[in-house]
Tab-separated table of C-alpha atoms in Angstrom:
chain	number	residue	atom	x	y	z
Y	9	UNK	CA	136.292	72.785	97.317
Y	10	UNK	CA	132.368	73.757	97.671
Y	11	UNK	CA	131.124	77.375	97.248
Y	12	UNK	CA	132.203	79.689	100.338
Y	13	UNK	CA	128.846	80.919	100.578
Y	14	UNK	CA	125.592	81.089	98.863
Y	15	UNK	CA	125.238	84.828	100.061
Y	16	UNK	CA	126.421	87.410	97.702
Y	17	UNK	CA	128.947	89.999	98.766
Y	18	UNK	CA	127.550	93.521	99.209
Y	19	UNK	CA	127.663	96.120	96.290
Y	20	UNK	CA	130.434	97.948	98.165
Y	21	UNK	CA	132.618	95.048	98.796
Y	22	UNK	CA	132.192	93.861	95.175
Y	23	UNK	CA	133.298	97.412	93.872
Y	24	UNK	CA	136.325	97.372	96.034
Y	25	UNK	CA	137.257	94.052	94.808
Y	26	UNK	CA	136.765	95.215	91.016
Y	27	UNK	CA	138.871	98.801	91.716
Y	28	UNK	CA	141.737	96.903	93.559
Y	29	UNK	CA	141.802	93.819	90.857
Y	30	UNK	CA	141.830	96.672	88.181
Y	31	UNK	CA	144.522	98.852	89.389
Y	32	UNK	CA	146.782	95.419	90.009
Y	33	UNK	CA	146.026	94.298	86.197
Y	34	UNK	CA	146.877	97.832	85.344
Y	35	UNK	CA	150.169	97.798	86.908
Y	36	UNK	CA	151.166	94.618	85.172
Y	37	UNK	CA	151.003	92.458	88.239
Y	38	UNK	CA	149.909	88.791	87.386
Y	39	UNK	CA	146.505	87.932	88.463
Y	40	UNK	CA	147.267	85.509	91.285
Y	41	UNK	CA	150.330	87.623	92.604
Y	42	UNK	CA	147.755	90.517	92.894
Y	43	UNK	CA	144.924	88.642	94.542
Y	44	UNK	CA	147.543	87.499	97.029
Y	45	UNK	CA	148.471	90.903	97.744
Y	46	UNK	CA	144.754	91.749	98.174
Y	47	UNK	CA	144.591	88.885	100.779
Y	48	UNK	CA	147.349	90.530	102.823
Y	49	UNK	CA	145.620	94.066	102.586
Y	50	UNK	CA	142.241	93.120	103.458
Y	51	UNK	CA	141.003	93.185	106.937
Y	52	UNK	CA	139.571	89.970	108.514
Y	53	UNK	CA	136.145	89.382	107.330
Y	54	UNK	CA	133.832	87.325	104.502
Y	55	UNK	CA	135.681	89.248	102.026
Y	56	UNK	CA	139.378	88.101	102.903
Y	57	UNK	CA	137.834	84.332	103.174
Y	58	UNK	CA	136.422	84.308	100.098
Y	59	UNK	CA	139.937	86.103	98.568
Y	60	UNK	CA	142.062	83.416	100.457
Y	61	UNK	CA	140.101	80.755	98.475
Y	62	UNK	CA	140.106	82.506	95.061
Y	63	UNK	CA	143.833	83.035	95.449
Y	64	UNK	CA	144.203	78.942	96.101
Y	65	UNK	CA	142.375	78.376	92.803
Y	66	UNK	CA	144.144	81.321	90.806
Y	67	UNK	CA	147.485	79.300	91.675
Y	68	UNK	CA	146.324	76.319	89.870
Y	69	UNK	CA	145.872	78.501	86.687
Y	70	UNK	CA	141.989	78.095	86.972
Y	71	UNK	CA	140.376	80.936	84.926
Y	72	UNK	CA	139.196	84.047	86.902
Y	73	UNK	CA	135.096	83.653	86.082
Y	74	UNK	CA	135.545	79.865	86.853
Y	75	UNK	CA	137.541	80.558	90.141
Y	76	UNK	CA	135.006	83.328	91.402
Y	77	UNK	CA	131.966	80.670	90.464
Y	78	UNK	CA	133.336	78.179	92.194
Y	79	UNK	CA	134.338	79.959	95.408
Y	80	UNK	CA	130.831	81.651	95.596
Y	81	UNK	CA	129.964	84.981	96.995
Y	82	UNK	CA	130.279	86.957	93.749
Y	83	UNK	CA	127.401	88.120	91.579
Y	84	UNK	CA	126.549	86.162	88.599
Y	85	UNK	CA	126.456	89.050	86.472
Y	86	UNK	CA	129.956	90.033	87.796
Y	87	UNK	CA	131.389	86.353	86.999
Y	88	UNK	CA	129.905	86.623	83.424
Y	89	UNK	CA	131.085	90.214	82.578
Y	90	UNK	CA	134.668	89.334	83.976
Y	91	UNK	CA	134.815	85.925	81.937
Y	92	UNK	CA	133.936	88.130	78.588
Y	93	UNK	CA	136.592	90.740	79.608
Y	94	UNK	CA	139.174	88.070	80.179
Y	95	UNK	CA	138.505	86.457	76.439
Y	96	UNK	CA	138.448	89.781	74.868
Y	97	UNK	CA	141.503	90.850	76.735
Y	98	UNK	CA	139.937	94.049	78.317
Y	99	UNK	CA	140.108	92.586	81.708
Y	100	UNK	CA	141.421	95.684	83.544
Y	101	UNK	CA	138.895	97.954	81.801
Y	102	UNK	CA	135.784	95.983	82.366
Y	103	UNK	CA	136.897	95.666	86.096
Y	104	UNK	CA	137.042	99.667	86.171
Y	105	UNK	CA	133.427	99.683	84.724
Y	106	UNK	CA	132.284	96.935	87.059
Y	107	UNK	CA	133.689	98.855	89.688
Y	108	UNK	CA	131.792	102.038	88.850
Y	109	UNK	CA	128.657	100.007	88.332
Y	110	UNK	CA	128.652	98.493	91.730
Y	111	UNK	CA	129.452	101.715	93.381
Y	112	UNK	CA	126.405	103.063	91.842
Y	113	UNK	CA	124.589	100.159	92.775
Y	114	UNK	CA	125.863	100.887	96.293
Y	115	UNK	CA	124.683	104.450	95.966
Y	116	UNK	CA	121.216	103.564	94.909
Y	117	UNK	CA	120.568	101.201	97.623
Y	118	UNK	CA	121.445	103.832	99.926
Y	119	UNK	CA	119.132	106.382	98.418
Y	120	UNK	CA	116.316	103.716	98.538
Y	121	UNK	CA	117.144	102.747	102.204
Y	122	UNK	CA	117.614	106.570	103.282
Y	123	UNK	CA	113.969	107.246	101.719
Y	124	UNK	CA	112.577	104.352	103.443
Y	125	UNK	CA	114.194	104.816	106.857
Y	126	UNK	CA	112.370	108.161	107.926
Y	127	UNK	CA	108.916	106.820	107.323
Y	128	UNK	CA	109.747	103.635	108.922
Y	129	UNK	CA	111.230	105.369	112.102
Y	130	UNK	CA	107.924	107.693	112.035
Y	131	UNK	CA	105.580	104.384	111.789
Y	132	UNK	CA	107.554	102.769	114.679
Y	133	UNK	CA	107.199	105.727	117.007
Y	134	UNK	CA	103.532	105.892	115.954
Y	135	UNK	CA	103.377	102.514	116.897
Y	136	UNK	CA	104.667	102.920	120.251
Y	137	UNK	CA	102.354	105.743	121.400
Y	138	UNK	CA	99.425	103.912	120.094
Y	139	UNK	CA	100.332	100.836	122.262
Y	140	UNK	CA	100.970	102.945	125.165
Y	141	UNK	CA	97.569	104.739	124.790
Y	142	UNK	CA	95.822	101.266	124.238
Y	143	UNK	CA	97.631	99.185	126.989
Y	144	UNK	CA	98.169	101.551	129.521
Y	145	UNK	CA	96.449	104.994	129.378
Y	146	UNK	CA	92.947	103.927	128.174
Y	147	UNK	CA	92.766	100.979	130.532
Y	148	UNK	CA	93.279	103.052	133.549
Y	149	UNK	CA	90.873	105.903	132.892
Y	150	UNK	CA	88.491	102.928	131.971
Y	151	UNK	CA	88.711	101.366	135.595
Y	152	UNK	CA	88.543	105.233	137.125
Y	153	UNK	CA	85.440	105.641	134.873
Y	154	UNK	CA	83.938	102.408	135.826
Y	155	UNK	CA	84.123	103.073	139.513
Y	156	UNK	CA	82.271	106.256	139.069
Y	157	UNK	CA	80.260	104.851	136.230
Y	158	UNK	CA	76.806	106.517	137.402
Y	159	UNK	CA	78.082	109.961	136.749
Y	160	UNK	CA	79.124	109.356	133.288
Y	161	UNK	CA	76.488	110.173	130.535
Y	162	UNK	CA	75.663	107.517	128.097
Y	163	UNK	CA	77.724	109.509	125.074
Y	164	UNK	CA	80.656	109.817	127.005
Y	165	UNK	CA	80.563	106.122	127.740
Y	166	UNK	CA	79.898	105.198	124.151
Y	167	UNK	CA	82.915	107.666	123.238
Y	168	UNK	CA	85.356	105.613	125.770
Y	169	UNK	CA	83.973	102.402	124.304
Y	170	UNK	CA	84.656	103.767	120.773
Y	171	UNK	CA	88.407	104.971	121.887
Y	172	UNK	CA	88.912	101.236	122.902
Y	173	UNK	CA	87.964	99.743	119.755
Y	174	UNK	CA	89.664	102.236	117.458
Y	175	UNK	CA	92.890	101.579	119.475
Y	176	UNK	CA	92.741	97.962	119.458
Y	177	UNK	CA	92.000	98.339	115.753
Y	178	UNK	CA	95.082	100.392	115.383
Y	179	UNK	CA	97.111	97.736	117.196
Y	180	UNK	CA	96.001	95.188	115.343
Y	181	UNK	CA	96.876	96.836	111.902
Y	182	UNK	CA	100.449	98.007	113.354
Y	183	UNK	CA	100.888	94.128	114.191
Y	184	UNK	CA	99.812	92.806	110.636
Y	185	UNK	CA	101.943	95.659	109.043
Y	186	UNK	CA	105.019	94.459	111.310
Y	187	UNK	CA	104.457	90.747	110.270
Y	188	UNK	CA	103.961	91.565	106.716
Y	189	UNK	CA	107.303	93.947	106.738
Y	190	UNK	CA	109.200	90.972	108.548
Y	191	UNK	CA	108.016	88.364	105.834
Y	192	UNK	CA	108.494	90.630	102.883
Y	193	UNK	CA	112.403	91.108	103.874
Y	194	UNK	CA	112.691	87.270	104.196
Y	195	UNK	CA	111.199	86.517	100.840
Y	196	UNK	CA	113.278	89.484	99.307
Y	197	UNK	CA	116.530	87.602	100.111
Y	198	UNK	CA	115.798	84.730	97.928
Y	199	UNK	CA	115.794	85.047	93.880
Y	200	UNK	CA	112.203	83.539	93.663
Y	201	UNK	CA	111.035	85.766	96.331
Y	202	UNK	CA	112.644	89.052	94.854
Y	203	UNK	CA	111.027	88.274	91.437
Y	204	UNK	CA	107.534	87.823	93.209
Y	205	UNK	CA	107.855	90.845	95.385
Y	206	UNK	CA	108.747	92.465	91.888
Y	207	UNK	CA	105.429	91.251	90.313
Y	208	UNK	CA	103.451	92.542	93.178
Y	209	UNK	CA	105.135	95.862	93.455
Y	210	UNK	CA	104.146	96.312	89.698
Y	211	UNK	CA	100.395	96.068	90.536
Y	212	UNK	CA	100.837	98.952	93.048
Y	213	UNK	CA	100.081	102.239	91.006
Y	214	UNK	CA	102.173	104.583	93.051
Y	215	UNK	CA	105.368	102.159	92.910
Y	216	UNK	CA	104.890	100.979	89.368
Y	217	UNK	CA	106.713	103.416	87.971
Y	218	UNK	CA	109.639	103.486	90.359
Y	219	UNK	CA	110.025	99.813	90.074
Y	220	UNK	CA	110.147	100.197	86.194
Y	221	UNK	CA	112.701	102.999	86.281
Y	222	UNK	CA	114.896	101.017	88.462
Y	223	UNK	CA	114.541	97.951	86.106
Y	224	UNK	CA	115.079	100.152	82.999
Y	225	UNK	CA	118.166	102.009	84.910
Y	226	UNK	CA	119.616	98.311	85.526
Y	227	UNK	CA	119.087	97.287	81.741
Y	228	UNK	CA	120.710	100.522	80.389
Y	229	UNK	CA	123.666	100.232	82.727
Y	230	UNK	CA	124.090	96.412	81.738
Y	231	UNK	CA	123.729	97.087	78.294
Y	232	UNK	CA	126.215	99.664	78.163
Y	233	UNK	CA	129.050	97.492	79.971
Y	234	UNK	CA	128.467	94.828	77.500
Y	235	UNK	CA	128.640	96.681	74.350
Y	236	UNK	CA	131.457	98.473	75.677
Y	237	UNK	CA	133.309	95.159	76.607
Y	238	UNK	CA	132.604	94.152	72.835
Y	239	UNK	CA	129.751	91.513	73.481
Y	240	UNK	CA	127.262	91.292	70.550
Y	241	UNK	CA	123.675	92.560	71.010
Y	242	UNK	CA	122.045	89.098	71.103
Y	243	UNK	CA	124.299	88.024	73.801
Y	244	UNK	CA	124.226	91.245	75.641
Y	245	UNK	CA	120.315	91.123	75.645
Y	246	UNK	CA	120.583	87.606	77.002
Y	247	UNK	CA	122.912	88.819	79.910
Y	248	UNK	CA	121.000	91.744	80.577
Y	249	UNK	CA	118.023	89.634	81.999
Y	250	UNK	CA	120.462	88.761	84.781
Y	251	UNK	CA	119.872	91.893	86.274
Y	252	UNK	CA	116.217	92.725	85.704
Y	253	UNK	CA	114.184	91.687	88.607
Y	254	UNK	CA	111.118	93.382	86.483
Y	255	UNK	CA	108.443	91.040	84.814
Y	256	UNK	CA	107.124	93.514	83.011
Y	257	UNK	CA	110.690	94.718	81.523
Y	258	UNK	CA	111.892	91.115	81.680
Y	259	UNK	CA	108.774	90.140	78.864
Y	260	UNK	CA	109.755	93.472	76.841
Y	261	UNK	CA	113.258	92.170	76.704
Y	262	UNK	CA	112.254	88.718	75.541
Y	263	UNK	CA	110.275	90.708	72.756
Y	264	UNK	CA	113.316	92.724	71.606
Y	265	UNK	CA	115.398	89.287	71.474
Y	266	UNK	CA	113.088	87.629	69.429
Y	267	UNK	CA	112.721	90.699	67.121
Y	268	UNK	CA	116.568	90.849	66.738
Y	269	UNK	CA	116.888	87.073	65.694
Y	270	UNK	CA	114.055	87.577	63.047
Y	271	UNK	CA	116.260	90.210	61.476
Y	272	UNK	CA	114.814	93.490	62.830
Y	273	UNK	CA	117.331	96.145	63.987
Y	274	UNK	CA	118.241	96.523	67.674
Y	275	UNK	CA	117.109	100.234	67.721
Y	276	UNK	CA	113.789	99.240	66.159
Y	277	UNK	CA	113.310	96.395	68.434
Y	278	UNK	CA	114.027	98.498	71.527
Y	279	UNK	CA	111.164	100.878	70.444
Y	280	UNK	CA	108.574	98.368	69.224
Y	281	UNK	CA	109.048	96.678	72.706
Y	282	UNK	CA	108.715	100.100	74.486
Y	283	UNK	CA	111.542	99.386	76.302
Y	284	UNK	CA	112.181	103.169	77.056
Y	285	UNK	CA	110.217	106.064	76.404
Y	286	UNK	CA	110.021	107.705	72.887
Y	287	UNK	CA	112.843	110.088	73.347
Y	288	UNK	CA	115.090	107.743	74.968
Y	289	UNK	CA	114.415	105.365	71.961
Y	290	UNK	CA	115.397	108.126	69.769
Y	291	UNK	CA	118.755	108.846	71.647
Y	292	UNK	CA	119.476	104.968	71.560
Y	293	UNK	CA	118.445	105.000	67.649
Y	294	UNK	CA	120.978	108.051	67.219
Y	295	UNK	CA	123.784	106.306	69.217
Y	296	UNK	CA	123.280	103.259	67.301
Y	297	UNK	CA	124.111	104.856	63.953
Y	298	UNK	CA	127.016	106.714	65.198
Y	299	UNK	CA	128.469	103.863	66.807
Y	300	UNK	CA	128.289	105.268	70.494
Y	301	UNK	CA	125.459	102.863	71.883
Y	302	UNK	CA	127.382	102.110	74.795
Y	303	UNK	CA	127.671	105.724	75.579
Y	304	UNK	CA	124.156	106.580	75.021
Y	305	UNK	CA	122.896	103.620	77.504
Y	306	UNK	CA	125.577	104.703	79.848
Y	307	UNK	CA	123.867	108.454	79.714
Y	308	UNK	CA	120.460	106.782	79.889
Y	309	UNK	CA	121.359	105.068	82.964
Y	310	UNK	CA	122.570	108.112	84.829
Y	311	UNK	CA	118.971	109.975	83.629
Y	312	UNK	CA	117.172	107.423	85.408
Y	313	UNK	CA	119.191	107.513	88.168
Y	314	UNK	CA	118.337	111.175	88.825
Y	315	UNK	CA	114.802	110.193	87.950
Y	316	UNK	CA	114.705	107.525	90.440
Y	317	UNK	CA	116.247	110.053	93.342
Y	318	UNK	CA	113.504	112.373	92.400
Y	319	UNK	CA	110.718	109.725	92.928
Y	320	UNK	CA	112.138	108.603	96.231
Y	321	UNK	CA	112.254	112.026	97.258
Y	322	UNK	CA	108.467	112.671	96.307
Y	323	UNK	CA	107.329	109.622	97.867
Y	324	UNK	CA	108.970	110.460	101.291
Y	325	UNK	CA	107.474	113.839	101.192
Y	326	UNK	CA	103.938	112.244	100.479
Y	327	UNK	CA	104.340	109.301	102.890
Y	328	UNK	CA	105.289	111.741	105.998
Y	329	UNK	CA	102.319	113.824	106.101
Y	330	UNK	CA	100.128	110.775	105.611
Y	331	UNK	CA	101.584	109.168	108.537
Y	332	UNK	CA	101.305	111.982	110.378
Y	333	UNK	CA	97.561	112.690	109.761
Y	334	UNK	CA	96.886	109.101	110.674
Y	335	UNK	CA	98.736	109.435	114.049
Y	336	UNK	CA	96.888	112.493	114.773
Y	337	UNK	CA	93.396	110.805	113.810
Y	338	UNK	CA	94.119	107.734	116.058
Y	339	UNK	CA	95.443	109.904	119.256
Y	340	UNK	CA	92.557	112.298	118.409
Y	341	UNK	CA	89.698	109.748	118.795
Y	342	UNK	CA	91.241	108.037	121.971
Y	343	UNK	CA	91.607	111.673	123.619
Y	344	UNK	CA	88.294	112.282	122.984
Y	345	UNK	CA	87.128	109.275	124.277
Y	346	UNK	CA	89.111	110.301	127.440
Y	347	UNK	CA	88.136	113.714	127.531
Y	348	UNK	CA	84.067	113.370	126.935
Y	349	UNK	CA	83.729	111.300	130.087
Y	350	UNK	CA	86.218	113.498	131.830
Y	351	UNK	CA	84.312	116.770	131.010
Y	352	UNK	CA	80.990	114.733	132.359
Y	353	UNK	CA	82.502	114.143	135.653
Y	354	UNK	CA	83.792	117.742	135.967
Y	355	UNK	CA	80.161	119.087	135.137
Y	356	UNK	CA	78.668	116.843	137.452
Y	357	UNK	CA	80.918	117.912	140.256
Y	358	UNK	CA	80.422	121.592	139.681
């Protein structure tokens, strides 16, 4: 049987899958019977098709992680974690943790989507207004003014031409941005494209901090899950790379792994590589000494989520007046281009 699909299930669907399977295992129901019950309770759709194929493989006593990988549709990180949980005998606990992880992942994506939605809507409205002014309003006035061109001053005529030029340039910029946005969305759906996009975003000063916080949050959350599952530090660091879409942090992670292999303690390697700010590094150090590194990492991921939320709100509040200002400037130039010739005509009539 080939993979059902290369496209990964949404974070929401993965969270539901993990929660239901965890509850089934907690109740002592055999794995294949539990998945069969999930198939019956799941509505028609892609998730049900994947569960049907998963059920078929589990009935032949295939390990859960191997079956999920063969079916396709599940994140690689989830498959790795459940394989570890299966071996360690803590599969139900790991499933509950993964359900929480992907539920928070879903919430984070919704926050990012919400932060982008309003500026995007404003940009679309701005684009429509500019296009209407340039393609409908200005040509109409230009035609009228050309018919009575003798009564228009050179200054007014120059203003009209300036308005046409400003409107045309604005339309060209809008078209370029729309094409760039579509290409970005297409590229972001591939793994290589997503990594390339993260490299580009890291070079944008305004976005660098936000992207780095998101990667640090993913790293802290992943480390918390793996340490909780009993995975050793070096293996945890290796698997954490799967959730990092950030070149800067990925390089730091490699430095941490190299130092740990050379005999440097985990906390010292984290501090030396600058994975976290000073205060957070000290929190990890204390957690490591007290045997609560998993809990500290989980706390750090929650702190980063709050910081990301604040950063997104700040960016939205910053983008909004900028877009409004640009729209006001464009419309102002176009209105002046129309009003000056009109004022000249009114003066000549008077």
